[in-house]
CSV table of C-alpha atoms in Angstrom, one decimal:
chain,number,residue,atom,x,y,z
Q,1,SER,CA,0.1,0.2,0.1
Q,2,THR,CA,2.7,2.4,0.5
Q,3,ARG,CA,4.8,1.7,-2.7
Q,4,LYS,CA,1.8,0.8,-4.8
Q,5,MET,CA,3.5,-1.8,-6.7
Q,6,MET,CA,4.4,-5.4,-6.2
Q,7,SER,CA,6.9,-7.5,-8.0
Q,8,THR,CA,7.9,-11.2,-8.0
Q,9,VAL,CA,10.9,-13.2,-9.8
Q,10,HIS,CA,10.3,-16.2,-11.9
Q,11,ALA,CA,12.7,-18.9,-13.8
Q,12,LYS,CA,11.7,-19.6,-17.4
Q,13,GLY,CA,13.7,-21.3,-19.8
Q,14,GLY,CA,17.1,-20.9,-18.3
Q,15,GLU,CA,16.4,-17.2,-17.7
Q,16,ARG,CA,14.8,-15.1,-15.0
Q,17,LEU,CA,12.2,-12.5,-15.3
Q,18,VAL,CA,11.1,-9.9,-12.8
Q,19,MET,CA,7.0,-9.3,-13.2
Q,20,THR,CA,5.7,-6.2,-11.9
Q,21,LYS,CA,2.2,-5.1,-11.2
Q,22,GLY,CA,0.9,-1.9,-9.5
Q,23,ALA,CA,-0.3,1.8,-10.0
Q,24,VAL,CA,0.2,2.9,-13.5
Q,25,ASP,CA,1.4,6.3,-12.5
Q,26,ARG,CA,4.2,4.7,-10.4
Q,27,LEU,CA,4.8,2.0,-12.6
Q,28,LEU,CA,5.6,4.1,-15.5
Q,29,GLU,CA,8.3,5.6,-13.3
Q,30,VAL,CA,10.4,2.6,-13.4
Q,31,CYS,CA,9.6,1.6,-17.0
Q,32,ASP,CA,12.1,3.1,-20.0
Q,33,ARG,CA,10.3,0.9,-22.6
Q,34,ILE,CA,6.9,-0.3,-23.7
Q,35,MET,CA,5.6,-3.4,-25.8
Q,36,LEU,CA,4.0,-2.1,-28.9
Q,37,GLY,CA,2.9,-4.7,-31.4
Q,38,GLY,CA,5.0,-7.5,-30.1
Q,39,ALA,CA,8.3,-5.4,-30.1
Q,40,GLU,CA,10.0,-3.4,-27.4
Q,41,THR,CA,9.9,0.2,-28.2
Q,42,ALA,CA,11.5,3.1,-26.2
Q,43,LEU,CA,8.9,4.9,-23.7
Q,44,GLY,CA,8.8,8.6,-24.3
Q,45,PRO,CA,6.6,11.3,-22.9
Q,46,LYS,CA,4.3,10.6,-25.9
Q,47,GLU,CA,4.1,6.9,-25.2
Q,48,LYS,CA,3.3,8.0,-21.5
Q,49,ALA,CA,0.5,10.3,-22.4
Q,50,LEU,CA,-1.2,7.8,-24.4
Q,51,VAL,CA,-1.0,5.1,-21.6
Q,52,LEU,CA,-2.4,7.7,-18.8
Q,53,ALA,CA,-5.1,8.7,-21.2
Q,54,GLU,CA,-6.2,5.1,-21.6
Q,55,VAL,CA,-6.2,4.8,-17.8
Q,56,GLU,CA,-8.4,7.7,-17.3
Q,57,GLU,CA,-10.9,6.6,-19.9
Q,58,MET,CA,-11.0,3.4,-18.1
Q,59,ALA,CA,-11.4,4.7,-14.6
Q,60,ASP,CA,-14.0,7.1,-15.8
Q,61,GLN,CA,-15.8,3.8,-16.3
Q,62,ALA,CA,-15.5,2.8,-12.8
Q,63,LEU,CA,-12.7,0.3,-13.6
Q,64,ARG,CA,-9.7,-0.3,-11.2
Q,65,VAL,CA,-6.8,-0.3,-13.4
Q,66,LEU,CA,-3.4,-1.9,-12.7
Q,67,GLY,CA,-0.5,-1.8,-14.9
Q,68,GLY,CA,2.3,-4.9,-15.9
Q,69,ALA,CA,5.5,-4.5,-16.8
Q,70,TYR,CA,8.8,-7.2,-16.5
Q,71,ARG,CA,12.3,-7.6,-17.6
Q,72,ARG,CA,14.8,-10.2,-17.9
Q,73,LEU,CA,17.3,-10.5,-15.1
Q,74,GLU,CA,21.1,-10.4,-16.0
Q,75,ALA,CA,23.0,-13.3,-14.6
Q,76,ASP,CA,24.8,-11.4,-12.3
Q,77,GLU,CA,21.7,-9.7,-10.6
Q,78,GLU,CA,21.3,-11.4,-7.4
Q,79,GLY,CA,18.9,-10.8,-4.4
Q,80,GLY,CA,15.7,-9.2,-4.4
Q,81,GLY,CA,13.4,-6.1,-3.2
Q,82,PRO,CA,12.9,-3.1,-4.9
Q,83,GLY,CA,16.3,-2.5,-6.5
Q,84,LEU,CA,15.1,-4.8,-9.3
Q,85,GLU,CA,12.3,-2.6,-10.3
Q,86,LYS,CA,14.1,-0.5,-12.8
Q,87,GLY,CA,14.3,-0.6,-16.7
Q,88,LEU,CA,11.2,-2.3,-17.1
Q,89,VAL,CA,9.1,-2.9,-20.2
Q,90,PHE,CA,5.6,-1.6,-19.9
Q,91,LEU,CA,3.4,-4.5,-21.0
Q,92,GLY,CA,-0.2,-3.2,-20.8
Q,93,LEU,CA,-3.4,-2.3,-18.6
Q,94,VAL,CA,-5.9,-4.5,-16.8
Q,95,GLY,CA,-9.1,-3.1,-15.8
Q,96,MET,CA,-11.2,-4.7,-13.2
Q,97,ILE,CA,-14.9,-3.6,-11.7
Q,98,ASP,CA,-16.1,-4.4,-8.2
Q,99,PRO,CA,-19.8,-3.5,-8.8
Q,100,PRO,CA,-21.5,-2.1,-5.5
Q,101,ARG,CA,-24.5,-4.1,-4.1
Q,102,LEU,CA,-27.8,-3.0,-5.6
Q,103,GLU,CA,-29.0,-2.1,-2.0
Q,104,VAL,CA,-26.2,0.2,-1.4
Q,105,ARG,CA,-27.4,2.9,-3.7
Q,106,ASP,CA,-30.9,3.1,-2.1
Q,107,SER,CA,-29.5,3.0,1.6
Q,108,ILE,CA,-26.9,6.0,0.6
Q,109,ALA,CA,-30.2,8.0,-0.6
Q,110,GLU,CA,-31.8,7.0,2.8
Q,111,CYS,CA,-28.7,8.2,4.4
Q,112,ARG,CA,-28.8,11.5,2.7
Q,113,ALA,CA,-32.7,11.9,3.6
Q,114,SER,CA,-31.9,11.5,7.2
Q,115,GLY,CA,-29.1,14.0,7.3
Q,116,ILE,CA,-26.2,11.6,7.2
Q,117,GLY,CA,-23.3,12.3,5.0
Q,118,VAL,CA,-21.4,9.3,3.2
Q,119,ALA,CA,-18.0,9.8,2.3
Q,120,MET,CA,-15.8,7.2,0.1
Q,121,ILE,CA,-12.1,6.7,1.1
Q,122,THR,CA,-10.2,4.4,-1.1
Q,123,GLY,CA,-7.0,3.4,-2.5
Q,124,ASP,CA,-8.3,3.7,-6.2
Q,125,HIS,CA,-7.5,6.3,-8.8
Q,126,LYS,CA,-9.1,9.3,-8.4
Q,127,ALA,CA,-11.3,9.0,-11.6
Q,128,THR,CA,-12.3,5.3,-10.6
Q,129,ALA,CA,-13.7,6.5,-7.3
Q,130,LEU,CA,-15.5,9.6,-8.6
Q,131,ALA,CA,-17.0,7.3,-11.4
Q,132,ILE,CA,-18.2,4.9,-8.5
Q,133,ALA,CA,-19.4,7.7,-6.1
Q,134,ARG,CA,-21.4,9.3,-9.0
Q,135,ASP,CA,-23.3,6.2,-9.7
Q,136,LEU,CA,-24.0,5.6,-6.2
Q,137,GLY,CA,-25.1,9.5,-5.7
Q,138,ILE,CA,-22.3,10.2,-3.1
Q,139,ALA,CA,-20.6,12.8,-5.3
Q,140,GLN,CA,-21.0,14.3,-8.6
Q,141,LYS,CA,-18.4,17.0,-9.7
Q,142,ALA,CA,-14.4,16.5,-9.9
Q,143,GLU,CA,-14.3,19.1,-6.9
Q,144,ASP,CA,-16.0,16.7,-4.7
Q,145,ALA,CA,-12.9,14.4,-4.8
Q,146,LEU,CA,-9.9,14.8,-3.3
Q,147,SER,CA,-6.4,12.6,-3.8
Q,148,GLY,CA,-3.8,11.6,-1.4
Q,149,GLN,CA,-1.5,14.0,-2.9
Q,150,GLU,CA,-3.4,16.7,-2.6
Q,151,ILE,CA,-3.9,16.0,1.1
Q,152,ASP,CA,-0.5,15.9,1.6
Q,153,GLY,CA,-0.5,19.5,0.3
Q,154,LEU,CA,-3.2,20.8,2.9
Q,155,ASP,CA,-2.5,21.5,6.6
Q,156,GLU,CA,-5.1,20.4,9.4
Q,157,ALA,CA,-7.3,23.7,9.3
Q,158,CYS,CA,-7.6,23.7,5.4
Q,159,LEU,CA,-8.5,19.9,5.4
Q,160,VAL,CA,-11.1,20.6,7.9
Q,161,GLU,CA,-12.3,23.0,5.4
Q,162,ARG,CA,-12.4,20.6,2.8
Q,163,VAL,CA,-13.9,17.6,4.3
Q,164,ARG,CA,-17.1,20.0,4.8
Q,165,THR,CA,-17.5,19.6,0.8
Q,166,VAL,CA,-15.6,16.7,-0.4
Q,167,ARG,CA,-17.0,13.2,-0.4
Q,168,VAL,CA,-14.4,11.0,-2.2
Q,169,PHE,CA,-10.8,10.3,-0.8
Q,170,ALA,CA,-8.9,8.7,-3.4
Q,171,ARG,CA,-5.3,7.2,-3.4
Q,172,VAL,CA,-5.0,7.4,0.2
Q,173,SER,CA,-2.8,5.7,2.5
Q,174,PRO,CA,-3.5,4.3,6.2
Q,175,GLU,CA,-2.0,7.9,7.5
Q,176,HIS,CA,-4.3,9.8,5.3
Q,177,LYS,CA,-7.2,7.9,6.7
Q,178,VAL,CA,-6.4,8.8,10.0
Q,179,ARG,CA,-6.1,12.7,9.1
Q,180,ILE,CA,-9.5,12.5,7.5
Q,181,VAL,CA,-11.4,11.2,10.0
Q,182,LYS,CA,-10.0,13.5,12.4
Q,183,ALA,CA,-10.7,16.3,10.1
Q,184,PHE,CA,-14.7,15.2,10.0
Q,185,ARG,CA,-14.7,15.1,13.8
Q,186,ALA,CA,-12.9,18.6,14.0
Q,187,ALA,CA,-15.6,19.7,11.5
Q,188,GLY,CA,-18.1,19.0,14.2
Q,189,ASN,CA,-19.4,15.5,13.0
Q,190,VAL,CA,-20.0,12.3,14.6
Q,191,VAL,CA,-17.8,10.1,12.7
Q,192,SER,CA,-18.2,6.6,11.8
Q,193,MET,CA,-15.7,4.6,10.0
Q,194,THR,CA,-15.8,1.3,8.1
Q,195,GLY,CA,-12.8,-0.8,7.2
Q,196,ASP,CA,-11.6,-4.8,7.1
Q,197,GLY,CA,-8.2,-4.7,6.7
Q,198,VAL,CA,-4.9,-4.0,9.2
Q,199,ASN,CA,-4.3,-0.9,7.7
Q,200,ASP,CA,-7.6,0.4,8.4
Q,201,ALA,CA,-7.2,-0.4,12.4
Q,202,PRO,CA,-5.6,3.1,13.0
Q,203,SER,CA,-8.7,5.2,11.3
Q,204,LEU,CA,-11.2,2.6,13.1
Q,205,LYS,CA,-9.8,3.8,16.4
Q,206,ALA,CA,-9.7,7.2,15.5
Q,207,ALA,CA,-13.4,7.3,14.6
Q,208,ASP,CA,-16.3,7.7,16.9
Q,209,ILE,CA,-17.7,4.4,15.9
Q,210,GLY,CA,-15.3,2.0,14.2
Q,211,VAL,CA,-17.5,-0.8,12.2
Q,212,ALA,CA,-15.4,-3.7,11.3
Q,213,MET,CA,-16.4,-6.4,8.7
Q,214,GLY,CA,-17.2,-9.5,10.0
Q,215,ILE,CA,-16.6,-12.1,7.1
Q,216,THR,CA,-13.7,-10.2,5.4
Q,217,GLY,CA,-12.4,-8.3,8.3
Q,218,THR,CA,-9.0,-9.1,9.8
Q,219,ASP,CA,-8.9,-9.8,13.7
Q,220,VAL,CA,-6.7,-6.6,14.1
Q,221,ALA,CA,-9.4,-4.6,12.3
Q,222,LYS,CA,-12.3,-6.3,14.6
Q,223,GLY,CA,-10.1,-5.7,17.6
Q,224,ALA,CA,-10.0,-1.9,16.8
Q,225,SER,CA,-13.6,-1.5,16.0
Q,226,ASP,CA,-16.7,-0.6,18.3
Q,227,MET,CA,-19.1,-2.7,16.1
Q,228,VAL,CA,-18.6,-5.7,13.8
Q,229,LEU,CA,-21.0,-6.1,10.8
Q,230,ALA,CA,-22.1,-9.8,10.7
Q,231,ASP,CA,-23.2,-9.8,7.2
Q,232,ASP,CA,-20.7,-7.0,5.8
Q,233,ASN,CA,-23.3,-5.3,4.4
Q,234,PHE,CA,-23.8,-1.4,4.4
Q,235,LYS,CA,-27.3,-1.6,4.7
Q,236,THR,CA,-27.1,-3.1,8.1
Q,237,ILE,CA,-25.3,0.3,9.1
Q,238,VAL,CA,-28.2,2.1,8.1
Q,239,LYS,CA,-30.7,-0.1,10.0
Q,240,ALA,CA,-28.4,0.1,12.9
Q,241,VAL,CA,-28.8,3.8,12.9
Q,242,GLU,CA,-32.5,3.2,12.7
Q,243,GLU,CA,-32.6,1.2,15.6
Q,244,GLY,CA,-30.7,3.5,17.4
Q,245,ARG,CA,-32.8,6.4,16.6
Q,246,ASN,CA,-35.9,4.4,17.8
Q,247,ILE,CA,-34.3,3.3,21.2
Q,248,TYR,CA,-33.5,6.6,22.0
Q,249,ALA,CA,-36.9,7.9,21.0
Q,250,ASN,CA,-38.7,5.2,23.3
Q,251,ILE,CA,-36.5,6.3,26.0
Q,252,ARG,CA,-37.9,10.0,25.7
Q,253,LYS,CA,-41.5,8.5,25.5
Q,254,ALA,CA,-41.4,6.8,28.7
Q,255,VAL,CA,-39.5,9.5,30.5
Q,256,PHE,CA,-42.1,12.0,29.3
Q,257,PHE,CA,-44.8,10.0,30.1
Q,258,LEU,CA,-43.5,9.2,33.7
Q,259,LEU,CA,-42.5,13.1,34.2
Q,260,SER,CA,-46.1,14.3,33.0
Q,261,CYS,CA,-47.6,11.9,35.2
Q,262,ASN,CA,-46.3,12.4,38.1
Q,263,LEU,CA,-46.5,16.1,37.7
Q,264,GLY,CA,-50.3,15.7,37.4
Q,265,GLU,CA,-50.2,13.9,40.8
Q,266,ILE,CA,-48.3,16.7,42.2
Q,267,LEU,CA,-50.8,19.2,41.0
Q,268,CYS,CA,-53.5,17.4,42.3
Q,269,ILE,CA,-52.3,17.3,45.7
Q,270,PHE,CA,-50.4,20.5,46.0
Q,271,VAL,CA,-53.3,22.7,44.5
Q,272,PRO,CA,-56.0,21.8,47.1
Q,273,ILE,CA,-53.9,22.2,49.8
Q,274,LEU,CA,-52.9,25.7,48.7
Q,275,LEU,CA,-57.0,26.3,48.5
Q,276,GLY,CA,-57.5,24.7,51.9
Q,277,MET,CA,-59.5,22.2,50.2
Q,278,PRO,CA,-59.7,18.4,51.7
Q,279,ILE,CA,-56.9,16.4,49.9
Q,280,PRO,CA,-58.4,14.5,46.8
Q,281,LEU,CA,-56.1,11.5,47.1
Q,282,LEU,CA,-54.8,9.4,49.9
Q,283,PRO,CA,-51.4,7.8,50.1
Q,284,ILE,CA,-52.9,4.4,49.0
Q,285,HIS,CA,-54.2,5.8,45.9
Q,286,LEU,CA,-50.9,7.6,44.7
Q,287,LEU,CA,-49.1,4.2,45.7
Q,288,TRP,CA,-51.3,2.3,43.5
Q,289,VAL,CA,-51.1,5.0,40.6
Q,290,ASN,CA,-47.2,4.8,41.0
Q,291,LEU,CA,-47.1,1.2,41.0
Q,292,VAL,CA,-49.6,-0.1,38.3
Q,293,THR,CA,-51.0,2.6,36.0
Q,294,ASP,CA,-47.5,4.3,35.8
Q,295,THR,CA,-45.5,1.3,35.4
Q,296,PHE,CA,-47.0,-0.8,33.0
Q,297,PRO,CA,-47.5,1.6,30.1
Q,298,ALA,CA,-44.1,3.2,30.5
Q,299,LEU,CA,-42.6,-0.5,29.9
Q,300,ALA,CA,-44.9,-0.6,26.9
Q,301,LEU,CA,-43.8,2.6,25.6
Q,302,GLY,CA,-40.3,1.2,25.7
Q,303,MET,CA,-41.4,-1.8,23.7
Q,304,ASP,CA,-42.9,0.7,20.9
Q,305,PRO,CA,-42.3,-0.6,17.4
Q,306,GLY,CA,-40.9,2.8,16.7
Q,307,ASP,CA,-41.6,5.7,14.2
Q,308,ARG,CA,-41.3,4.5,10.3
Q,309,ASP,CA,-40.5,8.2,9.4
Q,310,ILE,CA,-37.6,8.2,11.8
Q,311,MET,CA,-34.8,8.1,9.3
Q,312,LYS,CA,-36.3,11.3,7.6
Q,313,GLU,CA,-35.5,13.3,10.8
Q,314,ARG,CA,-32.1,15.1,11.0
Q,315,PRO,CA,-29.5,13.9,13.3
Q,316,ARG,CA,-29.4,15.3,16.8
Q,317,SER,CA,-26.6,16.8,18.3
Q,318,PRO,CA,-24.9,15.2,21.3
Q,319,LYS,CA,-25.4,18.3,23.1
Q,320,GLU,CA,-29.1,18.4,22.9
Q,321,SER,CA,-31.5,18.6,25.7
Q,322,LEU,CA,-33.7,15.4,26.3
Q,323,PHE,CA,-36.5,17.7,26.6
Q,324,ALA,CA,-35.6,19.6,22.9
Q,325,HIS,CA,-38.0,20.2,20.0
Q,326,GLY,CA,-41.1,20.7,22.2
Q,327,GLY,CA,-40.5,18.0,24.7
Q,328,GLY,CA,-40.3,20.1,27.8
Q,329,ALA,CA,-43.6,21.7,27.0
Q,330,PHE,CA,-45.4,18.6,26.3
Q,331,VAL,CA,-44.4,17.3,29.8
Q,332,VAL,CA,-45.4,20.5,31.5
Q,333,LEU,CA,-48.6,21.2,29.5
Q,334,ASN,CA,-49.7,17.5,30.2
Q,335,GLY,CA,-49.2,17.3,33.6
Q,336,ILE,CA,-51.1,20.5,34.0
Q,337,LEU,CA,-53.7,18.9,32.0
Q,338,LYS,CA,-54.0,15.7,34.3
Q,339,GLY,CA,-53.9,17.5,37.4
Q,340,GLY,CA,-56.7,19.9,36.0
Q,341,ILE,CA,-58.7,16.9,35.0
Q,342,ALA,CA,-58.3,14.9,38.4
Q,343,LEU,CA,-59.1,18.3,40.0
Q,344,ALA,CA,-62.6,18.5,38.1
Q,345,ALA,CA,-63.4,15.1,38.9
Q,346,PHE,CA,-63.0,15.8,42.8
Q,347,LEU,CA,-65.2,19.0,42.3
Q,348,ILE,CA,-67.9,17.0,40.2
Q,349,GLY,CA,-67.7,14.0,42.7
Q,350,ARG,CA,-68.2,16.7,45.6
Q,351,GLY,CA,-71.1,18.3,43.7
Q,352,ILE,CA,-72.7,14.9,43.5
Q,353,GLY,CA,-72.0,13.7,46.9
Q,354,GLY,CA,-72.3,16.8,48.9
Q,355,GLU,CA,-70.0,18.1,51.5
Q,356,GLY,CA,-70.2,15.4,54.1
Q,357,GLU,CA,-67.9,12.1,54.4
Q,358,GLU,CA,-69.7,10.4,52.0
Q,359,GLY,CA,-69.6,13.1,49.5
Q,360,LEU,CA,-65.6,13.1,50.0
Q,361,ALA,CA,-65.4,9.6,49.7
Q,362,LEU,CA,-67.1,9.5,46.4
Q,363,ALA,CA,-65.3,12.5,45.3
Q,364,ARG,CA,-61.8,10.9,46.2
Q,365,THR,CA,-62.8,7.5,44.4
Q,366,MET,CA,-63.5,9.5,40.9
Q,367,THR,CA,-60.7,11.3,41.5
Q,368,PHE,CA,-58.4,8.3,42.0
Q,369,CYS,CA,-60.3,6.3,39.1
Q,370,VAL,CA,-59.7,9.8,36.4
Q,371,LEU,CA,-55.9,10.0,37.8
Q,372,SER,CA,-55.5,6.4,36.7
Q,373,LEU,CA,-57.3,6.0,33.7
Q,374,THR,CA,-56.0,9.4,32.5
Q,375,GLN,CA,-52.4,8.2,32.7
Q,376,LEU,CA,-53.6,5.2,30.7
Q,377,PHE,CA,-54.9,7.3,28.0
Q,378,HIS,CA,-51.9,9.6,28.2
Q,379,ALA,CA,-49.8,6.8,27.0
Q,380,PHE,CA,-50.9,6.9,23.4
Q,381,ASN,CA,-50.4,10.5,23.5
Q,382,THR,CA,-46.6,9.9,24.3
Q,383,ARG,CA,-46.0,7.8,21.3
Q,384,HIS,CA,-45.3,10.8,19.3
Q,385,LEU,CA,-45.0,14.5,20.0
Q,386,THR,CA,-46.7,15.6,16.7
Q,387,LYS,CA,-48.3,12.7,15.0
Q,388,SER,CA,-51.8,11.9,15.3
Q,389,LEU,CA,-52.8,8.4,16.9
Q,390,LEU,CA,-54.3,7.5,13.6
Q,391,LYS,CA,-51.0,8.2,12.0
Q,392,THR,CA,-48.7,6.4,14.6
Q,393,GLY,CA,-51.5,3.3,14.3
Q,394,LEU,CA,-53.9,2.4,17.3
Q,395,LEU,CA,-53.1,-1.0,17.1
Q,396,SER,CA,-49.4,-1.0,16.2
Q,397,ASN,CA,-48.2,-1.5,19.7
Q,398,PRO,CA,-50.1,-4.7,21.0
Q,399,TRP,CA,-48.0,-4.3,24.2
Q,400,LEU,CA,-49.6,-0.9,25.1
Q,401,LEU,CA,-53.0,-2.1,24.3
Q,402,GLY,CA,-52.4,-5.0,26.6
Q,403,ALA,CA,-50.9,-2.7,29.3
Q,404,PHE,CA,-54.1,-0.6,28.9
Q,405,GLY,CA,-56.8,-3.4,29.1
Q,406,LEU,CA,-55.0,-4.9,32.1
Q,407,CYS,CA,-54.7,-1.8,34.1
Q,408,ALA,CA,-58.1,-0.5,33.1
Q,409,SER,CA,-59.5,-3.9,34.2
Q,410,ILE,CA,-57.7,-3.8,37.5
Q,411,GLN,CA,-58.7,-0.1,38.1
Q,412,VAL,CA,-62.4,-1.0,37.6
Q,413,ALA,CA,-61.8,-4.4,39.8
Q,414,VAL,CA,-60.6,-1.9,42.6
Q,415,VAL,CA,-63.7,0.0,42.9
Q,416,ALA,CA,-66.5,-2.5,42.1
Q,417,ILE,CA,-65.4,-5.2,44.3
Q,418,PRO,CA,-66.4,-4.4,47.7
Q,419,GLY,CA,-63.8,-6.1,49.9
Q,420,VAL,CA,-61.2,-4.6,47.6
Q,421,ALA,CA,-62.8,-1.1,47.4
Q,422,ALA,CA,-62.7,-1.1,51.3
Q,423,PHE,CA,-58.9,-1.6,51.5
Q,424,PHE,CA,-58.5,1.5,49.1
Q,425,LYS,CA,-61.1,3.6,50.8
Q,426,ALA,CA,-63.1,3.6,47.8
Q,427,VAL,CA,-66.9,3.7,47.4
Q,428,PRO,CA,-68.8,1.9,44.3
Q,429,LEU,CA,-69.7,4.1,41.3
Q,430,ASP,CA,-72.9,3.8,39.4
Q,431,LEU,CA,-73.1,4.0,35.6
Q,432,GLY,CA,-73.7,7.8,35.5
Q,433,GLN,CA,-70.7,8.4,37.7
Q,434,TRP,CA,-68.4,6.0,35.7
Q,435,GLY,CA,-69.6,7.9,32.5
Q,436,ILE,CA,-68.2,10.9,33.8
Q,437,VAL,CA,-64.9,9.0,35.0
Q,438,TRP,CA,-64.4,7.6,31.7
Q,439,ALA,CA,-65.1,11.2,29.6
Q,440,LEU,CA,-62.9,13.0,31.7
Q,441,SER,CA,-60.1,10.6,31.4
Q,442,ALA,CA,-60.6,10.2,27.6
Q,443,SER,CA,-60.7,14.0,27.3
Q,444,THR,CA,-56.7,14.1,27.5
Q,445,LEU,CA,-56.7,11.9,24.4
Q,446,PHE,CA,-59.0,14.4,22.2
Q,447,LEU,CA,-57.5,17.6,23.7
Q,448,ASN,CA,-53.6,16.2,22.6
Q,449,GLU,CA,-55.0,15.3,19.4
Q,450,PHE,CA,-56.4,18.9,18.9
Q,451,ALA,CA,-53.0,20.3,20.0
Q,452,LYS,CA,-51.1,18.2,17.9
Q,453,LEU,CA,-53.2,19.3,14.8
Q,454,GLY,CA,-52.4,22.8,15.7
Q,455,VAL,CA,-48.6,22.2,15.7
Q,456,ARG,CA,-48.7,20.4,12.4
Q,457,LEU,CA,-50.5,23.3,10.6
Q,458,SER,CA,-47.9,25.7,12.4
Q,459,LEU,CA,-45.0,23.9,11.0
Q,460,ARG,CA,-46.4,23.7,7.6
Q,461,LEU,CA,-47.2,27.5,7.6
Q,462,LYS,CA,-43.5,27.8,8.7
Q,463,ALA,CA,-42.1,25.6,5.8
């Protein structure tokens, strides 16, 4: 990889031949003759220009081009090494093609749509690399490519500026790869590097995430990487990014759900104390809500299948807050909403049951049920901050449906079964009271749907 040439010595018919293959530009430097029409002819500037023009034409067709040369060794020439590579006869060119997998082009387009930049780093000729890059949609213009020789002429600051636009790096050495990775990172990017050879190990280590090939990769490359591809498929990297984004999104959903629910509980207790009213919930009620109607929906949100459009979003900054893009407002407003609905249930219960102890027990029971069921409905709100539930799919998360059904059934049983209700200091509710409870609880779902509709319309107007 350093010399970009390789030679072997062969005995044939009583004479010895040195056979050399390698990069054409490097090979021409050690040749002084060329084989034309079956005869050796002097290799002058004109012949070199013709060879290099042919190389460019082949490279433009995405062919990897190698040159071949030879010479007969003198009887007194002994030993080996690069010293034998002199006075060679240039024989011709060999063009090879390693077509990219069909799915790579689509995967690169998906990366571009999701704000992920893809760069090609190769030892191939610049024209070959650019032709392949055009075919894959990585680059289009000659200005999008940079050779290792050009990199050598740039200091670190200039290289950082160039990597902002350059997407093809050709004729590079292992040292160049490390410089390129460091330049991308210095430009403010989170960098993932793929590789399979021993020479890729330094750049795999220098990247934020080194990805080695599991089939063709060397043990050194695998040891230097953070991740190993079992199938050596670029599409798997894109799938891993999608999976990672959905995992992060599910963590946010669970956190937002728990915080907004707990904020609602705090307001439901704190506001009546400030106003000198009786406390709407007993400790046993709060304990039940936190152990049951908080826990199971939060776990189900962690199992959410994910957003089908998540790869259309731009990458988030590592410094970005968990509550960015409206997350904080969502938590606060829904916490206030749930606390307000629970207090409304308490006041309605007091109005129905009166001011005595029986009326207070009824109000607390209605508040207890509304707070529990509101959280179950709110779990569906949390699946996406802006998309409608109809868009995310009401039935797409069976775990959440199961959690809703289980917790709602248990909540009804807690109030309906006399012995259990007595333990929770609850009283039975009639059909009218249950209708009020369910209507208040479901209102959080409809109010969030209207709010999301307003956010979507606002975003469309801005766009």
